[in-house]
mmCIF file of C-alpha atoms and ligand atoms in Angstrom:
data_model
loop_
_atom_site.group_PDB
_atom_site.id
_atom_site.type_symbol
_atom_site.label_atom_id
_atom_site.label_comp_id
_atom_site.label_asym_id
_atom_site.label_seq_id
_atom_site.Cartn_x
_atom_site.Cartn_y
_atom_site.Cartn_z
ATOM 1 C CA VAL A 1 21.222 -130.046 -86.085
ATOM 2 C CA SER A 2 19.599 -128.143 -83.343
ATOM 3 C CA PRO A 3 20.671 -128.594 -79.878
ATOM 4 C CA PRO A 4 18.474 -129.797 -77.931
ATOM 5 C CA ASP A 5 15.605 -127.958 -75.047
ATOM 6 C CA PRO A 6 17.739 -127.185 -71.885
ATOM 7 C CA ARG A 7 14.791 -128.574 -70.038
ATOM 8 C CA LEU A 8 15.543 -132.127 -71.231
ATOM 9 C CA ALA A 9 18.225 -132.501 -68.723
ATOM 10 C CA ARG A 10 16.068 -131.794 -66.211
ATOM 11 C CA TYR A 11 12.965 -133.886 -66.783
ATOM 12 C CA LEU A 12 14.911 -137.110 -67.242
ATOM 13 C CA ALA A 13 17.239 -136.379 -63.709
ATOM 14 C CA ARG A 14 13.867 -135.040 -62.113
ATOM 15 C CA GLY A 15 10.638 -133.506 -63.539
ATOM 16 C CA HIS A 16 9.712 -137.402 -64.776
ATOM 17 C CA ARG A 17 9.222 -138.201 -61.275
ATOM 18 C CA ALA A 18 6.464 -135.251 -60.376
ATOM 19 C CA VAL A 19 4.195 -136.612 -63.082
ATOM 20 C CA GLN A 20 2.008 -139.478 -62.150
ATOM 21 C CA GLY A 21 2.501 -142.127 -65.089
ATOM 22 C CA TRP A 22 3.827 -144.955 -66.410
ATOM 23 C CA CYS A 23 6.959 -145.015 -68.544
ATOM 24 C CA SER A 24 10.204 -146.564 -66.989
ATOM 25 C CA ASP A 25 13.875 -145.976 -67.211
ATOM 26 C CA VAL A 26 13.951 -148.292 -69.971
ATOM 27 C CA GLY A 27 11.349 -146.096 -71.464
ATOM 28 C CA ARG A 28 12.769 -143.035 -71.318
ATOM 29 C CA GLU A 29 15.718 -144.233 -72.765
ATOM 30 C CA PHE A 30 14.339 -145.994 -75.577
ATOM 31 C CA ALA A 31 12.638 -142.211 -76.452
ATOM 32 C CA VAL A 32 16.224 -140.673 -76.093
ATOM 33 C CA ARG A 33 17.960 -142.671 -78.350
ATOM 34 C CA VAL A 34 15.280 -143.605 -80.861
ATOM 35 C CA ASP A 35 15.710 -139.532 -81.252
ATOM 36 C CA ALA A 36 19.355 -139.359 -81.268
ATOM 37 C CA VAL A 37 19.501 -141.937 -84.203
ATOM 38 C CA GLN A 38 16.799 -139.998 -86.349
ATOM 39 C CA ARG A 39 18.462 -136.629 -86.042
ATOM 40 C CA GLN A 40 21.721 -138.322 -87.312
ATOM 41 C CA GLY A 41 19.770 -139.936 -89.992
ATOM 42 C CA GLY A 42 17.443 -137.441 -90.780
ATOM 43 C CA VAL A 43 14.681 -138.558 -89.776
ATOM 44 C CA ALA A 44 11.713 -135.677 -89.666
ATOM 45 C CA GLY A 45 8.498 -135.371 -88.606
ATOM 46 C CA HIS A 46 6.027 -134.492 -85.409
ATOM 47 C CA VAL A 47 5.895 -136.427 -82.559
ATOM 48 C CA ALA A 48 2.361 -138.594 -81.096
ATOM 49 C CA GLU A 49 0.810 -140.279 -78.642
ATOM 50 C CA ILE A 50 -2.454 -142.036 -77.762
ATOM 51 C CA GLY A 51 -3.290 -142.051 -74.233
ATOM 52 C CA VAL A 52 -1.215 -139.512 -72.745
ATOM 53 C CA HIS A 53 -3.092 -139.497 -69.483
ATOM 54 C CA HIS A 54 -1.383 -136.751 -66.801
ATOM 55 C CA GLY A 55 1.451 -136.394 -69.438
ATOM 56 C CA LYS A 56 4.759 -138.409 -68.025
ATOM 57 C CA LEU A 57 5.763 -140.193 -71.587
ATOM 58 C CA PHE A 58 4.591 -136.787 -73.386
ATOM 59 C CA ILE A 59 5.948 -134.709 -72.005
ATOM 60 C CA LEU A 60 9.226 -136.402 -72.698
ATOM 61 C CA LEU A 61 8.530 -136.683 -76.366
ATOM 62 C CA MET A 62 7.657 -132.778 -76.651
ATOM 63 C CA LEU A 63 11.431 -132.390 -75.031
ATOM 64 C CA LEU A 64 12.612 -134.275 -77.802
ATOM 65 C CA ARG A 65 11.120 -131.725 -80.441
ATOM 66 C CA ARG A 66 13.288 -130.005 -82.691
ATOM 67 C CA PRO A 67 11.843 -126.057 -84.069
ATOM 68 C CA GLY A 68 8.957 -126.309 -86.091
ATOM 69 C CA GLU A 69 7.520 -129.848 -84.965
ATOM 70 C CA ARG A 70 4.414 -130.416 -83.258
ATOM 71 C CA GLY A 71 2.986 -132.976 -80.786
ATOM 72 C CA VAL A 72 -0.336 -134.347 -80.837
ATOM 73 C CA ALA A 73 -2.319 -135.879 -77.995
ATOM 74 C CA VAL A 74 -5.395 -138.479 -78.172
ATOM 75 C CA ASP A 75 -6.851 -139.301 -74.979
ATOM 76 C CA VAL A 76 -10.317 -139.606 -74.104
ATOM 77 C CA PHE A 77 -9.387 -137.839 -70.289
ATOM 78 C CA GLU A 78 -12.543 -137.925 -68.311
ATOM 79 C CA GLN A 79 -15.282 -139.022 -70.637
ATOM 80 C CA VAL A 80 -14.892 -142.627 -69.022
ATOM 81 C CA GLN A 81 -17.433 -144.245 -71.286
ATOM 82 C CA GLY A 82 -14.548 -144.053 -74.336
ATOM 83 C CA ASN A 83 -12.604 -145.956 -71.580
ATOM 84 C CA VAL A 84 -13.991 -149.144 -71.471
ATOM 85 C CA ASP A 85 -11.596 -151.425 -69.994
ATOM 86 C CA GLY A 86 -10.326 -148.927 -67.289
ATOM 87 C CA SER A 87 -6.832 -148.482 -68.726
ATOM 88 C CA GLY A 88 -5.393 -144.987 -67.062
ATOM 89 C CA LYS A 89 -7.507 -142.150 -66.681
ATOM 90 C CA GLY A 90 -6.612 -138.971 -68.406
ATOM 91 C CA ASP A 91 -7.720 -135.443 -66.693
ATOM 92 C CA GLU A 92 -6.355 -132.561 -69.622
ATOM 93 C CA ALA A 93 -6.478 -130.097 -66.780
ATOM 94 C CA VAL A 94 -3.606 -131.913 -65.240
ATOM 95 C CA PHE A 95 -2.118 -132.677 -68.298
ATOM 96 C CA ARG A 96 -2.049 -129.151 -69.394
ATOM 97 C CA ARG A 97 -1.080 -128.032 -66.113
ATOM 98 C CA ASN A 98 2.173 -131.235 -66.316
ATOM 99 C CA LEU A 99 2.907 -129.834 -69.975
ATOM 100 C CA ARG A 100 3.386 -126.024 -68.655
ATOM 101 C CA ARG A 101 5.405 -127.501 -65.368
ATOM 102 C CA HIS A 102 7.983 -129.492 -67.536
ATOM 103 C CA ALA A 103 7.946 -128.629 -71.350
ATOM 104 C CA GLY A 104 7.545 -124.481 -71.949
ATOM 105 C CA GLY A 105 3.823 -124.920 -72.266
ATOM 106 C CA ASP A 106 1.029 -126.217 -74.722
ATOM 107 C CA MET A 107 1.594 -124.038 -77.580
ATOM 108 C CA ASP A 108 2.488 -127.120 -79.677
ATOM 109 C CA VAL A 109 0.645 -129.635 -78.906
ATOM 110 C CA ARG A 110 -2.964 -130.526 -80.607
ATOM 111 C CA VAL A 111 -5.238 -132.364 -78.391
ATOM 112 C CA LEU A 112 -7.818 -134.590 -79.979
ATOM 113 C CA ARG A 113 -10.150 -135.694 -77.046
ATOM 114 C CA GLY A 114 -12.279 -138.600 -77.493
ATOM 115 C CA ASP A 115 -12.508 -142.233 -78.295
ATOM 116 C CA SER A 116 -9.038 -143.149 -80.160
ATOM 117 C CA ARG A 117 -11.316 -145.577 -82.322
ATOM 118 C CA THR A 118 -13.107 -142.234 -83.644
ATOM 119 C CA PHE A 119 -9.775 -140.970 -85.356
ATOM 120 C CA GLY A 120 -7.227 -142.182 -87.863
ATOM 121 C CA ALA A 121 -4.398 -141.450 -89.565
ATOM 122 C CA ALA A 122 -5.639 -138.746 -91.593
ATOM 123 C CA ASP A 123 -6.825 -137.178 -88.377
ATOM 124 C CA LEU A 124 -3.353 -137.268 -86.663
ATOM 125 C CA ILE A 125 -1.180 -136.341 -89.761
ATOM 126 C CA GLY A 126 -3.990 -133.303 -90.065
ATOM 127 C CA ALA A 127 -3.306 -132.170 -86.502
ATOM 128 C CA ALA A 128 0.109 -132.037 -86.845
ATOM 129 C CA GLY A 129 0.917 -130.629 -90.027
ATOM 130 C CA GLY A 130 2.664 -133.415 -91.529
ATOM 131 C CA LEU A 131 4.151 -137.510 -90.765
ATOM 132 C CA LEU A 132 4.797 -138.143 -87.431
ATOM 133 C CA ARG A 133 8.388 -139.647 -86.358
ATOM 134 C CA LEU A 134 7.973 -140.625 -82.709
ATOM 135 C CA PHE A 135 4.669 -142.203 -82.183
ATOM 136 C CA SER A 136 3.498 -143.778 -78.709
ATOM 137 C CA VAL A 137 0.546 -146.414 -78.325
ATOM 138 C CA ASP A 138 -0.876 -146.745 -74.832
ATOM 139 C CA GLY A 139 -4.434 -145.593 -74.943
ATOM 140 C CA GLY A 140 -7.231 -148.228 -74.539
ATOM 141 C CA HIS A 141 -5.566 -151.792 -73.677
ATOM 142 C CA THR A 142 -8.758 -154.263 -75.251
ATOM 143 C CA ALA A 143 -6.932 -155.831 -78.616
ATOM 144 C CA GLU A 144 -10.223 -154.012 -80.628
ATOM 145 C CA ILE A 145 -8.399 -150.414 -79.417
ATOM 146 C CA VAL A 146 -4.866 -152.272 -79.600
ATOM 147 C CA ARG A 147 -5.162 -153.037 -83.635
ATOM 148 C CA HIS A 148 -7.442 -149.936 -84.692
ATOM 149 C CA ASP A 149 -4.580 -147.612 -82.614
ATOM 150 C CA LEU A 150 -1.617 -149.792 -84.067
ATOM 151 C CA ASN A 151 -3.142 -149.141 -87.548
ATOM 152 C CA THR A 152 -3.680 -145.519 -87.070
ATOM 153 C CA ALA A 153 0.285 -145.453 -85.931
ATOM 154 C CA ALA A 154 1.760 -147.521 -88.427
ATOM 155 C CA TYR A 155 -0.215 -145.332 -91.578
ATOM 156 C CA ALA A 156 0.808 -141.939 -89.966
ATOM 157 C CA LEU A 157 4.612 -142.676 -89.674
ATOM 158 C CA ALA A 158 7.144 -141.072 -91.583
ATOM 159 C CA PRO A 159 9.457 -142.935 -92.923
ATOM 160 C CA GLY A 160 12.235 -144.751 -90.568
ATOM 161 C CA GLY A 161 9.625 -143.230 -87.770
ATOM 162 C CA VAL A 162 8.998 -145.138 -84.333
ATOM 163 C CA ILE A 163 6.087 -146.424 -83.159
ATOM 164 C CA ILE A 164 6.920 -146.983 -79.162
ATOM 165 C CA LEU A 165 3.689 -149.192 -77.972
ATOM 166 C CA ASP A 166 3.375 -150.067 -74.394
ATOM 167 C CA ASP A 167 2.252 -152.768 -72.236
ATOM 168 C CA TYR A 168 2.969 -155.560 -74.923
ATOM 169 C CA PHE A 169 4.052 -157.978 -72.573
ATOM 170 C CA ASN A 170 2.364 -156.899 -69.397
ATOM 171 C CA PRO A 171 0.130 -160.249 -68.549
ATOM 172 C CA GLU A 172 -2.325 -157.516 -66.553
ATOM 173 C CA TRP A 173 -3.436 -156.788 -70.171
ATOM 174 C CA PRO A 174 -3.007 -159.934 -72.194
ATOM 175 C CA ALA A 175 -5.151 -158.562 -74.956
ATOM 176 C CA VAL A 176 -2.350 -155.797 -75.729
ATOM 177 C CA SER A 177 -0.400 -158.538 -77.004
ATOM 178 C CA GLU A 178 -3.556 -160.222 -79.106
ATOM 179 C CA GLY A 179 -4.314 -157.133 -80.978
ATOM 180 C CA THR A 180 -0.639 -156.551 -81.981
ATOM 181 C CA CYS A 181 -0.467 -160.007 -83.299
ATOM 182 C CA ARG A 182 -3.271 -159.611 -85.524
ATOM 183 C CA PHE A 183 -2.510 -156.326 -86.784
ATOM 184 C CA LEU A 184 1.414 -157.540 -87.469
ATOM 185 C CA GLU A 185 0.162 -160.435 -88.888
ATOM 186 C CA GLY A 186 -2.810 -159.084 -90.488
ATOM 187 C CA PRO A 187 -3.336 -157.635 -94.463
ATOM 188 C CA ASP A 188 -3.164 -153.844 -93.022
ATOM 189 C CA ASN A 189 0.163 -153.929 -92.015
ATOM 190 C CA PRO A 190 1.910 -151.684 -94.095
ATOM 191 C CA GLY A 191 5.622 -153.600 -93.525
ATOM 192 C CA LEU A 192 6.660 -152.832 -89.085
ATOM 193 C CA VAL A 193 9.784 -154.130 -88.061
ATOM 194 C CA PRO A 194 10.380 -154.811 -84.278
ATOM 195 C CA PHE A 195 13.616 -153.593 -83.196
ATOM 196 C CA ALA A 196 14.036 -153.327 -79.537
ATOM 197 C CA LEU A 197 12.007 -154.371 -76.373
ATOM 198 C CA GLY A 198 12.143 -153.685 -72.547
ATOM 199 C CA GLY A 199 10.851 -151.460 -69.958
ATOM 200 C CA ASN A 200 7.459 -152.884 -70.916
ATOM 201 C CA LYS A 201 7.715 -151.357 -74.115
ATOM 202 C CA VAL A 202 8.416 -152.581 -78.122
ATOM 203 C CA LEU A 203 9.989 -150.606 -80.828
ATOM 204 C CA PHE A 204 8.979 -150.875 -84.289
ATOM 205 C CA THR A 205 9.564 -148.758 -87.414
ATOM 206 C CA THR A 206 8.895 -148.610 -90.797
ATOM 207 C CA GLY A 207 11.403 -151.764 -92.450
ATOM 208 C CA PRO A 208 14.187 -153.714 -92.249
ATOM 209 C CA GLU A 209 16.544 -151.181 -93.290
ATOM 210 C CA PRO A 210 15.658 -148.317 -90.721
ATOM 211 C CA ALA A 211 15.323 -151.441 -87.970
ATOM 212 C CA ALA A 212 19.092 -152.289 -88.513
ATOM 213 C CA ARG A 213 20.221 -149.275 -88.607
ATOM 214 C CA TYR A 214 18.391 -148.351 -84.795
ATOM 215 C CA LEU A 215 19.420 -151.695 -83.794
ATOM 216 C CA GLU A 216 23.467 -151.149 -84.447
ATOM 217 C CA ALA A 217 23.032 -147.672 -82.913
ATOM 218 C CA PHE A 218 21.624 -149.601 -80.037
ATOM 219 C CA LEU A 219 24.060 -152.422 -79.735
ATOM 220 C CA GLU A 220 26.765 -149.577 -80.431
ATOM 221 C CA GLN A 221 26.267 -147.335 -77.429
ATOM 222 C CA GLY A 222 25.350 -150.530 -75.208
ATOM 223 C CA PHE A 223 22.882 -150.385 -71.995
ATOM 224 C CA ALA A 224 23.698 -149.847 -68.588
ATOM 225 C CA TRP A 225 21.162 -153.033 -68.010
ATOM 226 C CA GLU A 226 20.854 -156.784 -68.522
ATOM 227 C CA HIS A 227 20.699 -157.097 -72.440
ATOM 228 C CA LYS A 228 20.392 -159.612 -75.777
ATOM 229 C CA VAL A 229 20.004 -159.485 -79.151
ATOM 230 C CA THR A 230 17.099 -162.430 -79.666
ATOM 231 C CA THR A 231 14.181 -162.815 -82.276
ATOM 232 C CA PHE A 232 10.933 -161.800 -82.764
ATOM 233 C CA PHE A 233 8.588 -162.039 -85.243
ATOM 234 C CA GLY A 234 11.467 -162.868 -87.830
ATOM 235 C CA HIS A 235 13.298 -160.269 -87.130
ATOM 236 C CA ARG A 236 16.651 -159.661 -84.672
ATOM 237 C CA VAL A 237 15.770 -157.388 -81.914
ATOM 238 C CA VAL A 238 17.125 -156.180 -78.936
ATOM 239 C CA SER A 239 15.528 -157.243 -75.700
ATOM 240 C CA VAL A 240 16.766 -155.060 -72.648
ATOM 241 C CA SER A 241 15.813 -156.448 -69.000
ATOM 242 C CA HIS A 242 15.103 -154.200 -66.086
ATOM 243 C CA GLN A 243 17.806 -155.915 -64.180
ATOM 244 C CA ARG A 244 21.100 -153.676 -64.048
ATOM 245 C CA PRO A 245 24.856 -156.422 -64.243
ATOM 246 C CA GLY A 246 25.412 -157.631 -60.840
ATOM 247 C CA VAL A 247 29.097 -156.215 -59.905
ATOM 248 C CA LEU A 248 31.116 -159.780 -61.212
ATOM 249 C CA ARG A 249 28.924 -159.368 -64.386
ATOM 250 C CA ARG A 250 29.974 -155.843 -64.440
ATOM 251 C CA LEU A 251 33.550 -156.566 -63.828
ATOM 252 C CA THR A 252 33.896 -159.322 -66.344
ATOM 253 C CA ARG A 253 32.641 -156.743 -68.589
ATOM 254 C CA SER A 254 35.455 -154.190 -68.355
ATOM 255 C CA PRO A 255 38.373 -153.275 -70.035
ATOM 256 C CA PHE A 256 40.376 -153.972 -66.664
ATOM 257 C CA TRP A 257 39.001 -157.467 -67.184
ATOM 258 C CA ARG A 258 39.797 -157.595 -70.642
ATOM 259 C CA ARG A 259 43.602 -156.523 -70.050
ATOM 260 C CA PHE A 260 43.753 -159.257 -66.904
ATOM 261 C CA ARG A 261 42.338 -162.049 -68.868
ATOM 262 C CA GLU A 262 45.190 -161.329 -71.684
ATOM 263 C CA SER A 263 48.308 -160.824 -68.968
ATOM 264 C CA PRO A 264 50.275 -164.061 -67.706
ATOM 265 C CA LEU A 265 48.666 -164.105 -64.213
ATOM 266 C CA GLY A 266 45.154 -164.524 -66.470
ATOM 267 C CA ARG A 267 46.227 -166.751 -68.592
ATOM 268 C CA ALA A 268 47.778 -168.812 -65.701
ATOM 269 C CA ALA A 269 44.346 -168.476 -63.456
ATOM 270 C CA ARG A 270 42.668 -169.477 -66.806
ATOM 271 C CA ARG A 271 44.603 -172.653 -67.199
ATOM 272 C CA LEU A 272 44.404 -173.556 -63.344
ATOM 273 C CA SER A 273 40.078 -173.128 -63.685
ATOM 274 C CA GLY A 274 40.207 -175.585 -66.831
HETATM 275 C C1 SAM B 1 -1.965 -145.931 -68.988
HETATM 276 S S1 SAM B 1 -3.214 -144.668 -69.597
HETATM 277 C C2 SAM B 1 -1.536 -143.651 -70.461
HETATM 278 C C3 SAM B 1 -0.216 -143.512 -69.694
HETATM 279 C C4 SAM B 1 0.569 -142.459 -70.277
HETATM 280 N N1 SAM B 1 1.396 -143.284 -71.571
HETATM 281 C C5 SAM B 1 2.081 -142.301 -69.660
HETATM 282 O O1 SAM B 1 2.791 -141.940 -69.844
HETATM 283 O O2 SAM B 1 2.265 -141.952 -68.150
HETATM 284 C C6 SAM B 1 -4.218 -144.513 -70.732
HETATM 285 C C7 SAM B 1 -4.339 -143.640 -71.014
HETATM 286 O O3 SAM B 1 -5.369 -143.971 -72.238
HETATM 287 C C8 SAM B 1 -6.420 -142.948 -72.079
HETATM 288 N N2 SAM B 1 -7.430 -143.870 -72.985
HETATM 289 C C9 SAM B 1 -8.339 -145.230 -72.525
HETATM 290 N N3 SAM B 1 -9.047 -145.853 -73.592
HETATM 291 C C10 SAM B 1 -9.152 -145.024 -74.383
HETATM 292 C C11 SAM B 1 -9.685 -145.161 -75.797
HETATM 293 N N4 SAM B 1 -9.827 -145.449 -76.077
HETATM 294 N N5 SAM B 1 -9.201 -143.623 -76.360
HETATM 295 C C12 SAM B 1 -8.324 -142.513 -76.146
HETATM 296 N N6 SAM B 1 -7.878 -143.039 -74.801
HETATM 297 C C13 SAM B 1 -8.380 -143.733 -74.212
HETATM 298 C C14 SAM B 1 -6.997 -143.099 -70.632
HETATM 299 O O4 SAM B 1 -7.614 -141.736 -70.613
HETATM 300 C C15 SAM B 1 -5.678 -142.853 -69.808
HETATM 301 O O5 SAM B 1 -5.024 -141.563 -70.050
#
C-alpha cells in the first residue's frame, strides 16, 4: 500500500480553508474514511467530481489518489448558460491555481468542460482511463440534473466505489432530494445502497455487501460528532450530526465513566438515583 500524499495532512489541517467552496468537516472526514476502507479492501479506480467550483473537495480527492490514478473534473465553469439554477460558479483559472497550490499540479486532472447533461458514464470512464472509486456529485441542483448526474456516477463506479452526493438534506435545494428519489426508485438504478449521511452529504456504494463493510468500519472507528444508526431507503446507515457531543455526553461515554459505573461507589450511586 502506497503511503499517503504528504500534502494531505497539510490540506486537512489548514489548506482547505484557503479554498472558497462548500465542504464541511464531516464531508472531508467521510472522504478520508472511505479512502481508508478502499485501501484496505483493495478497491481500485480513479476519482471524479461533477461540480468542482474552485476545487475545495476535488483537491482532497486528488490528494487521496494512489500512484497511477487520475482525477476527472466536470464543470460548466464560466459558461453561465449551463448553470441553469445558479448553484455555485466555477472558475477554471482559480480551480487550476488551487490545484497547483494544494495538490502539486493539474497534470493528472482531466477536465470535461460543459453542462454535465452532455456527458455520460462512458465519457468519464474514457477521460479517467478506467472506472471510478470516489465520485462526488455536486453540480447543477435541479431534479433533472441530479438524476442525470447520479446515473452518470452510478454507471462509472468500480465495484465497491462510492458516490458522495451533496445537498440532499439542504432545504435551499429541495430538488436535489427530488432528483435523487426519482433515480433511486426508478428503473435505471443499478442497485446503489446508502450507508452514511451527514455534513450535507449522502454516501452510496454499489450494493449491500460493500455498504455493510463501510458502515461497520465507520462505526468501529466512531465519530467525534453525535451520530446514530438509522434506516434510509430500507438500508442501515450511520447519520452523523455536525454537533460535537456536550461535556456530559463525552464524560458518560469515556472509559473512566464505565469503570466508575462498575465500582462500588458507582453502583451505590445508581441504586440511590433509582
Ligand atoms: C456548489 S458548487 C460545487 C462546490 C464544490 N464541490 C466544492 O467543493 O466547493 C456547484 C458547481 O457546479 C457547477 N455547475 C452548475 N451547473 C452545472 C451543470 N449543469 N453542469 C456542470 N457543472 C455545473 C458550477 O459551476 C459550480 O462550480
